[in-house]
Short mmCIF file of C-alpha atoms and ligand atoms in Angstrom, two decimals:
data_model
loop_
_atom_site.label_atom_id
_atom_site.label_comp_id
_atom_site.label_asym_id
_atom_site.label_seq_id
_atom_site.Cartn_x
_atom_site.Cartn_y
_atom_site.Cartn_z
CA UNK A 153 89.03 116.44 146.36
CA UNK A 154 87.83 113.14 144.92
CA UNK A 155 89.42 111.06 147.29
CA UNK A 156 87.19 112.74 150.05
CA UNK A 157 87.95 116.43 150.99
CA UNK A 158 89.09 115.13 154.69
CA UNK A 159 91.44 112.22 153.31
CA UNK A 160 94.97 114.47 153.37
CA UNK A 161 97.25 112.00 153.06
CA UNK A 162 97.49 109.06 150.63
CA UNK A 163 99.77 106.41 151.85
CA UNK A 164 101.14 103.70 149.06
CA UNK A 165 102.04 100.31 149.71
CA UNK A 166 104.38 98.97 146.01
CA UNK A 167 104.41 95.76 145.11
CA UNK A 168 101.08 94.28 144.22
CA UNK A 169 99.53 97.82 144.59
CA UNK A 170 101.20 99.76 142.60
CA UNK A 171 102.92 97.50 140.28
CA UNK A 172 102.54 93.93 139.77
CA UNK A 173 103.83 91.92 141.99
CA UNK A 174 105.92 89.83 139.42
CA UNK A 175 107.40 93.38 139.13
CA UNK A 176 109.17 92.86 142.08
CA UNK A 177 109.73 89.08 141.73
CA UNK A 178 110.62 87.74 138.57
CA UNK A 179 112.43 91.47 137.79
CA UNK A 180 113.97 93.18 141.12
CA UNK A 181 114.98 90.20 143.17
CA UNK A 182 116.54 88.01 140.38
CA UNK A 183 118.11 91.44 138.98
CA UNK A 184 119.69 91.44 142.70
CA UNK A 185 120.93 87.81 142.79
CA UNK A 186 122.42 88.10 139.34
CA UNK A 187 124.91 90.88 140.17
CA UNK A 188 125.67 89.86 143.58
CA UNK A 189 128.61 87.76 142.92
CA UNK A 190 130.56 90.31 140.90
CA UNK A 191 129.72 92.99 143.44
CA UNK A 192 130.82 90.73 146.14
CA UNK A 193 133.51 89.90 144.60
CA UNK A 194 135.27 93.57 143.24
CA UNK A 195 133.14 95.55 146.31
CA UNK A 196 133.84 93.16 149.27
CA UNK A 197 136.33 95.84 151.10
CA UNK A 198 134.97 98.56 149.58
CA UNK A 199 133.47 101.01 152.35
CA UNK A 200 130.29 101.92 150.45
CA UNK A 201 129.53 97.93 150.19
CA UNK A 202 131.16 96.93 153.44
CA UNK A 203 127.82 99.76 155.13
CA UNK A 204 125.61 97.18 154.04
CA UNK A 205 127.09 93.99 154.87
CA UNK A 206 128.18 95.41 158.31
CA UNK A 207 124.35 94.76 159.21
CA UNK A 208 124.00 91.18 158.41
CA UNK A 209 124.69 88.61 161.98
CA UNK A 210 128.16 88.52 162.05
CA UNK A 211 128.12 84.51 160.63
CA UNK A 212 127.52 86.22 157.14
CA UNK A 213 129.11 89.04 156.97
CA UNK A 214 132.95 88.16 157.11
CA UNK A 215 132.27 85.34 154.78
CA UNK A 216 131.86 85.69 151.18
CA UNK A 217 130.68 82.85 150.53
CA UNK A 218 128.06 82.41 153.52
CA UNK A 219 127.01 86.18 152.91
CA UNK A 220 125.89 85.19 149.27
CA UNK A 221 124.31 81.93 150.41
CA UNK A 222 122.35 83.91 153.03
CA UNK A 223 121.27 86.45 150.60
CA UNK A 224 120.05 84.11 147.96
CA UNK A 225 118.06 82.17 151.13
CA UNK A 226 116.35 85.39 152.14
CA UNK A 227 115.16 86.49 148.92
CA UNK A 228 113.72 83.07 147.99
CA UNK A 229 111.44 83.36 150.94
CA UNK A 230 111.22 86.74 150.25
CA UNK A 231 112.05 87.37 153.95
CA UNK A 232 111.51 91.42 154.54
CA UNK A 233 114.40 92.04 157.03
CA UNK A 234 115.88 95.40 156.82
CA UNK A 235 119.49 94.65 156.15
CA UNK A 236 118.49 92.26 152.54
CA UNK A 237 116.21 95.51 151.98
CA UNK A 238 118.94 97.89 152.40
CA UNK A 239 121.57 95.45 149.94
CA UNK A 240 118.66 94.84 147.51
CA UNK A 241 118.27 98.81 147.30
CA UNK A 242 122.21 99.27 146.77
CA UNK A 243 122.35 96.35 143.89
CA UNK A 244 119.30 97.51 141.72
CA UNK A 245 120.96 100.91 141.47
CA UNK A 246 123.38 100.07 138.65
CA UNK A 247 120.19 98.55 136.80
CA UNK A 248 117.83 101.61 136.94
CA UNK A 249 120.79 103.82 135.84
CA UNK A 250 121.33 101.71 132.69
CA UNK A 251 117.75 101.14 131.94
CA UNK A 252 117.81 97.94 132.06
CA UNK A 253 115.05 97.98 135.08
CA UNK A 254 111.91 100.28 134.68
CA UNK A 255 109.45 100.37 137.06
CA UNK A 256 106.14 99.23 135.36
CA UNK A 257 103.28 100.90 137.08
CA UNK A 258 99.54 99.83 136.88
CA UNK A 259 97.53 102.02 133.97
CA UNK A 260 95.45 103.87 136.60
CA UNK A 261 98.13 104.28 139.00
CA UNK A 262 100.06 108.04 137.23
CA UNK A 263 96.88 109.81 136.19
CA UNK A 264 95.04 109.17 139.69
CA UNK A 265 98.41 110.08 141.61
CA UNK A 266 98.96 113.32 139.14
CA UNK A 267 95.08 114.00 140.34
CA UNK A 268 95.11 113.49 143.77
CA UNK A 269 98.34 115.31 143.81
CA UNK A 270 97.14 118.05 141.81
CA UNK A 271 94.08 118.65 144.51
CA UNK A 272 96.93 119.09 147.27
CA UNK A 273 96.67 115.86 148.58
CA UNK A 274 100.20 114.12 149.85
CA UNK A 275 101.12 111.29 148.67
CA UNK A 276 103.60 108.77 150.64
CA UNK A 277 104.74 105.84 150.58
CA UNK A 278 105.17 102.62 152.80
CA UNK A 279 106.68 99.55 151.79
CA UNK A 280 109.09 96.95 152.73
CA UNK A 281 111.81 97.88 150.18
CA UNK A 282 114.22 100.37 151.60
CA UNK A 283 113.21 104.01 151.41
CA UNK A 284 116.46 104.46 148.76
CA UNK A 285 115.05 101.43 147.16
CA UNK A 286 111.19 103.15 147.06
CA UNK A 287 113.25 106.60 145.24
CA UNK A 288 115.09 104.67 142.74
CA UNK A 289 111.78 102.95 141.76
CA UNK A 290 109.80 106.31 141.70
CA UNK A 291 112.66 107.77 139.66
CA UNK A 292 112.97 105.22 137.13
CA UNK A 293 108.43 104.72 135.91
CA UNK A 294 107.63 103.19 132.81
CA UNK A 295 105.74 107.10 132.55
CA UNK A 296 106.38 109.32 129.64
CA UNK A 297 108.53 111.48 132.31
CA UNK A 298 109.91 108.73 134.79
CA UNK A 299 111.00 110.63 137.46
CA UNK A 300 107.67 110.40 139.79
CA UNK A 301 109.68 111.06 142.75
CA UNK A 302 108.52 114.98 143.17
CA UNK A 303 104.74 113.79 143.74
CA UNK A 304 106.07 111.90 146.92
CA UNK A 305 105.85 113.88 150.08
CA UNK A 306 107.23 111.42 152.77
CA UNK A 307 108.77 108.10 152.33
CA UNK A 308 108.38 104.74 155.05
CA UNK A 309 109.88 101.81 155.12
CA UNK A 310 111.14 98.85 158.06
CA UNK A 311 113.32 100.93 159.31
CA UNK A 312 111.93 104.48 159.81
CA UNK A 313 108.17 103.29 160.61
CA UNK A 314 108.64 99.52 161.40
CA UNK A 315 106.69 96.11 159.97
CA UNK A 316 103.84 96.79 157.75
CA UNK A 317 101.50 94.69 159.70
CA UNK A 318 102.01 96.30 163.03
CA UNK A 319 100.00 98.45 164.01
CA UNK A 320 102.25 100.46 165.97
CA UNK A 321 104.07 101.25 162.39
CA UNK A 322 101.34 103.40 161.57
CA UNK A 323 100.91 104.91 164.27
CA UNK A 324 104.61 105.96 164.10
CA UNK A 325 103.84 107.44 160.57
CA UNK A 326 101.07 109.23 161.94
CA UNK A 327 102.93 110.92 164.62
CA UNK A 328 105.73 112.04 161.94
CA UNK A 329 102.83 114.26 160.45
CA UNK A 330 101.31 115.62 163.70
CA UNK A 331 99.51 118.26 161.13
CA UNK A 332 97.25 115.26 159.99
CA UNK A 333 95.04 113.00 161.77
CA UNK A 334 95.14 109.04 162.11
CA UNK A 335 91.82 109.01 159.92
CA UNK A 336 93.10 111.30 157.55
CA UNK A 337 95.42 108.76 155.84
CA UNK A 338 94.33 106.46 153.28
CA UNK A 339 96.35 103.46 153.07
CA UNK A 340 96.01 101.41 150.06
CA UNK A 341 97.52 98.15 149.91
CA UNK A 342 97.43 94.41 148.54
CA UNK A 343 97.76 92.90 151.79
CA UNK A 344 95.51 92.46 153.71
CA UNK A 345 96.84 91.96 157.45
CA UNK A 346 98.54 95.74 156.48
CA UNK A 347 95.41 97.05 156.12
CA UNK A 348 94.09 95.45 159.29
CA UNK A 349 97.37 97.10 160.55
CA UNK A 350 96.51 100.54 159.05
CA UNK A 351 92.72 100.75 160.50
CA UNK A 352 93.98 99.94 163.80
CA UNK A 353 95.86 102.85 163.92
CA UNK A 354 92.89 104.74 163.50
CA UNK A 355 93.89 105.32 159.48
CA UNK A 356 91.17 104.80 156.76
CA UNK A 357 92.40 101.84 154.52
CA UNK A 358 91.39 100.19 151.97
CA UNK A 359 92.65 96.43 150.05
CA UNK A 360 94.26 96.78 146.60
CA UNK A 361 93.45 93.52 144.34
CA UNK A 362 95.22 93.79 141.59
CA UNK A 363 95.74 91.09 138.33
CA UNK A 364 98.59 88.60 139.53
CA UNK A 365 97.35 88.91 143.72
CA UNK A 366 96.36 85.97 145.52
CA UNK A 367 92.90 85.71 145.22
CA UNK A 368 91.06 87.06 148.64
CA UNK A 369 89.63 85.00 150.79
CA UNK A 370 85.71 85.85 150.72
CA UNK A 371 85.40 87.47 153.96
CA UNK A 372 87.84 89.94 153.08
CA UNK A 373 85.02 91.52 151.05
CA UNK A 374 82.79 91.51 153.62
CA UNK A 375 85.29 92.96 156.17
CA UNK A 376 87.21 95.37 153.73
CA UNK A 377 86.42 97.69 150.71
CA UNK A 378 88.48 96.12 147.71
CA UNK A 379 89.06 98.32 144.64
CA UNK A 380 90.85 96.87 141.66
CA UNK A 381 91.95 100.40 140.52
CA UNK A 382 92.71 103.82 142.19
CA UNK A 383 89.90 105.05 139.96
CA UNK A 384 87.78 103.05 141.73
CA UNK A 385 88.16 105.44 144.69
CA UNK A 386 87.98 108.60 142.58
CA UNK A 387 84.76 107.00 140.69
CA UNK A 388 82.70 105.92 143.30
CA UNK A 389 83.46 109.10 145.25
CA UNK A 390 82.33 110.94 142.59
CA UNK A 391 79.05 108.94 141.91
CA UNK A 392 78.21 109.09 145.63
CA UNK A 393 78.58 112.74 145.44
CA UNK A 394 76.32 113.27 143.14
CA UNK A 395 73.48 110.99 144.43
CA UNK A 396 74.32 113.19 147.38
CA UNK A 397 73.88 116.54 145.70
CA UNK A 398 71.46 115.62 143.16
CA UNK A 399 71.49 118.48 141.10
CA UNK A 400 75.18 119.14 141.00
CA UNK A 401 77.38 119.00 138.35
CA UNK A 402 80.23 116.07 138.25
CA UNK A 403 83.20 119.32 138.04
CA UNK A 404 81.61 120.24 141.48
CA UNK A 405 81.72 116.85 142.73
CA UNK A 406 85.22 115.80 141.35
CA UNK A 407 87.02 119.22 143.14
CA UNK A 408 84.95 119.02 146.83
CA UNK A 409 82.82 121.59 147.89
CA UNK A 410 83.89 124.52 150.34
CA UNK A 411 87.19 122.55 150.74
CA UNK A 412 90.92 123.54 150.78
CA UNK A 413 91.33 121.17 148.22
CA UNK A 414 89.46 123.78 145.61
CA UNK A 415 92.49 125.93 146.56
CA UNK A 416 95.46 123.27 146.11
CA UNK A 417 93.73 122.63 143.29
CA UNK A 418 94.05 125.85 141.64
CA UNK A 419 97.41 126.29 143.30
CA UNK A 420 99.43 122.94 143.01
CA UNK A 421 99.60 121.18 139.77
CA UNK A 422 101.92 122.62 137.34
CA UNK A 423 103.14 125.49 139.75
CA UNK A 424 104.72 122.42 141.71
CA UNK A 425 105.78 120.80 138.76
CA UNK A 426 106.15 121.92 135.29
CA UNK A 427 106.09 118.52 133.28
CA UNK A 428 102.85 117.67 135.10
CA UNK A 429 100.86 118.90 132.12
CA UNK A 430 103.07 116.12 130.02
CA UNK A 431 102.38 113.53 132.05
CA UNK A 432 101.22 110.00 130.62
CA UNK A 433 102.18 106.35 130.92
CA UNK A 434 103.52 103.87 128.34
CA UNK A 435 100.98 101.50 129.23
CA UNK A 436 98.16 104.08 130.01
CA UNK A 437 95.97 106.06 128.02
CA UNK A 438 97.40 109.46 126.70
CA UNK A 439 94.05 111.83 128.42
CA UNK A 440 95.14 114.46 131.25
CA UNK A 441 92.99 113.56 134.43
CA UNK A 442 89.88 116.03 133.91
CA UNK A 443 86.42 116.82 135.79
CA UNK A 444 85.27 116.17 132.17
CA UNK A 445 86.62 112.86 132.33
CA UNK A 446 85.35 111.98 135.48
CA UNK A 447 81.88 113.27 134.22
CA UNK A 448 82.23 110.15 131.84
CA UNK A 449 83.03 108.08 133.71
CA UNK A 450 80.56 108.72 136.10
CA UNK A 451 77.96 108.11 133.77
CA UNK A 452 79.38 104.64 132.76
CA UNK A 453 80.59 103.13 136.12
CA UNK A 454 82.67 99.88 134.81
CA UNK A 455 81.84 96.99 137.07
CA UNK A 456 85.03 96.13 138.80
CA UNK A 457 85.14 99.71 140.08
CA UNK A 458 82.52 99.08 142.75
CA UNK A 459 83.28 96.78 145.47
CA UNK A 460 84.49 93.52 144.14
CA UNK A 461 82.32 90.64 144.40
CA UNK A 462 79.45 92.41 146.15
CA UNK A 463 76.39 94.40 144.96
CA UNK A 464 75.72 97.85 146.35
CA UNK A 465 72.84 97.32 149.30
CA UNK A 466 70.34 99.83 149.20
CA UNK A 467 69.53 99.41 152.88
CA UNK A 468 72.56 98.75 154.83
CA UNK A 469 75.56 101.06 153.58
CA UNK A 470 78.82 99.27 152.46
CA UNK A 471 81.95 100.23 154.33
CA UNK A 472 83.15 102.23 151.13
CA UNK A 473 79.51 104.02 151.32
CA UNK A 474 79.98 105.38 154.89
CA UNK A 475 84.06 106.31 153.87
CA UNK A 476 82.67 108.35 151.15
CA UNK A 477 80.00 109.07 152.96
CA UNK A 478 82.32 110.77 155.71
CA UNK A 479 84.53 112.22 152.94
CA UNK A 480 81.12 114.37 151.70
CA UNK A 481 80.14 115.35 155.43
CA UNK A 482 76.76 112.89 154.86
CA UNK A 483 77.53 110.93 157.84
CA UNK A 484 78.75 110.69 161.00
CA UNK A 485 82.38 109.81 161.16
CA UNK A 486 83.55 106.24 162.14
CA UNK A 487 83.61 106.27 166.33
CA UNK A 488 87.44 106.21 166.22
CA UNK A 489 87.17 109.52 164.36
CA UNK A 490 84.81 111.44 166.15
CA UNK A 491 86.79 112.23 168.80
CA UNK A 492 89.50 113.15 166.64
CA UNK A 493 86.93 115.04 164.73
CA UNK A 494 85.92 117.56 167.33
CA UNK A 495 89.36 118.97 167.13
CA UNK A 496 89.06 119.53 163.78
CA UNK A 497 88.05 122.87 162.18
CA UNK A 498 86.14 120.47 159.78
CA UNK A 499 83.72 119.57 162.81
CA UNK A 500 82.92 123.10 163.28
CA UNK A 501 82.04 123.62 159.78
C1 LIG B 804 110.87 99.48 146.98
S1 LIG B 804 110.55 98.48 145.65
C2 LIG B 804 110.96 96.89 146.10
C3 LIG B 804 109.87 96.18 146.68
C4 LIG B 804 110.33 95.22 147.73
O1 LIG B 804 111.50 94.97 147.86
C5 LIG B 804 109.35 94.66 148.57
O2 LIG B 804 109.70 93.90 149.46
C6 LIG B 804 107.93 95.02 148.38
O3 LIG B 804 107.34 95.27 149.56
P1 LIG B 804 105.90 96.00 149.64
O4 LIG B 804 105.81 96.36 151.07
O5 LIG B 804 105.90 97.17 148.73
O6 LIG B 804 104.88 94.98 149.26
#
């Protein structure tokens, strides 16, 4: 597959990787704070409210009053504590199911998901909003067919994995999918202490900079591979794969060679899911992902889709060279992964 035939698992942070981050803040949260006081108000006693105010401290949560102050406090400081998650989740729901909140994701972000799907790679997500909060924004896309939620294999939030910059949260990911190894997830994600989370967990991981991030500090280019799109990892595997095989063609490069991800790639796409074919954002262009496509595109690399702010070194190999160098089998694996390697039938190949 393009993202490397070893990477099995692609693991998605949201805001500010996915979608922009004003997404979440000038739309979700103020959505939230907006209906609060009628649902407080006609919902106070009602049991399928009173499950999510039952886990605020007990100053808040017999207190109207002090429960809606409290709320209002956390989500100004946009405080990620599992019980405003869980309330935020319940008081967007009314909004997707009227349509008055669509979830706006980034141009690249449906056609390289679709793809990466389509190759049999699993997708899952992580994030800080509650895992019903993560479904209802995966149902309700800006995409020509909103409901994305059938491309998501596993779903992770504060509560089933833990905080996103502890490392010990992705480790507890990791261990829900015995079947796949620490380094092969791929965590993509805006922030950058996550991804410093991620990669000492042993997972491959990668920063997200997207328009409307805070800028990144310089070293984190020098520490970090940055992309600016998800076709940044599909491109610059593919171009990598062919300065590795020379003589190959860009189809052969963009499906893997002697991989099981030839075979979910034949299998998966619209066997799994009928609309796949129909596929297309709002915002993005209207061409189904392609080999042919990703022949073009190797042939015109744009220049934010190599590492940001750095030019490619000839002599010592970026971090993103030796990732894709590992996905292609052209290097050794990182020394976290070799052990993990042996066991793998991949080592024996
Ligand atoms: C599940 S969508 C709502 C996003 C949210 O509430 C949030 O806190 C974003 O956190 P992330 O970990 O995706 O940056």
């Amino acid at each position: 597959m393009a993202v490397s035939s070893s990477v099995q698992v692609v693991l998605l942070d949201i805001e500010g990787t996915i979608c922009e981050i004003s997404f979440v803040r000038d739309v979700l949260f103020p959505y939230a704070l907006k209906v609060l006081p009628e649902v407080v108000k006609t919902q106070w006693d009602e049991p399928k409210f009173k499950e999510y105010r039952d886990l605020f401290p007990t100053e808040y949560r017999d207190n109207q009053d002090a429960f809606q102050a409290h709320v209002i406090d956390l989500a100004s400081r946009d405080v990620k504590i599992s019980y405003l998650k869980n309330l935020q989740g319940y008081l967007w729901e009314e909004g997707y199911r009227s349509g008055e909140i669509k979830a706006p994701l980034f141009p690249d972000v449906l056609d390289t998901l679709a793809k990466w799907h389509g190759k049999g790679v699993k997708l899952m997500i992580y994030s800080s909003g509650s895992v019903p909060a993560q479904k209802l924004l995966f149902k309700h896309t800006n995409a020509e067919t909103p409901d994305l939620t059938w491309m998501i294999s596993d779903w992770f939030d504060t509560i089933n994995a833990g905080l996103k910059t502890e490392s010990s949260s992705y480790e507890t990911i990791a261990s829900k999918h015995p079947d796949v190894l620490p380094g092969q997830f791929l965590f993509l994600s805006d922030n950058v202490k996550e991804v410093e989370a991620a990669i000492k967990a042993g997972m491959r991981s990668v920063v997200v900079k997207r328009p409307g991030n805070a800028e990144l500090a310089p070293e984190v280019y020098d520490k970090y591979d940055v992309v600016e799109t998800f076709q940044a990892i599909e491109d610059d595997f593919v171009i990598k794969r062919l300065q590795a095989l020379g003589k190959r063609t860009a189809d052969e490069a963009v499906l893997g060679e002697g991989s099981d991800a030839k075979v979910a790639a034949a299998e998966a796409p619209e066997a799994e899911n009928p609309d796949a074919k129909r596929l297309k954002t709002t915002t993005g262009g209207d061409d189904e992902p392609s080999p042919a496509r990703a022949a073009q595109d190797v042939a015109a690399p744009s220049a934010t889709e190599t590492k940001q702010g750095t030019t490619e070194n000839q002599e010592e190999p970026s971090r993103m060279d030796k990732l894709l160098a590992q996905a292609v089998g052209d290097a050794p694996p990182t020394p976290k992964t070799t052990e993990e390697a042996k066991e793998t039938p991949e080592a024996a190949e």
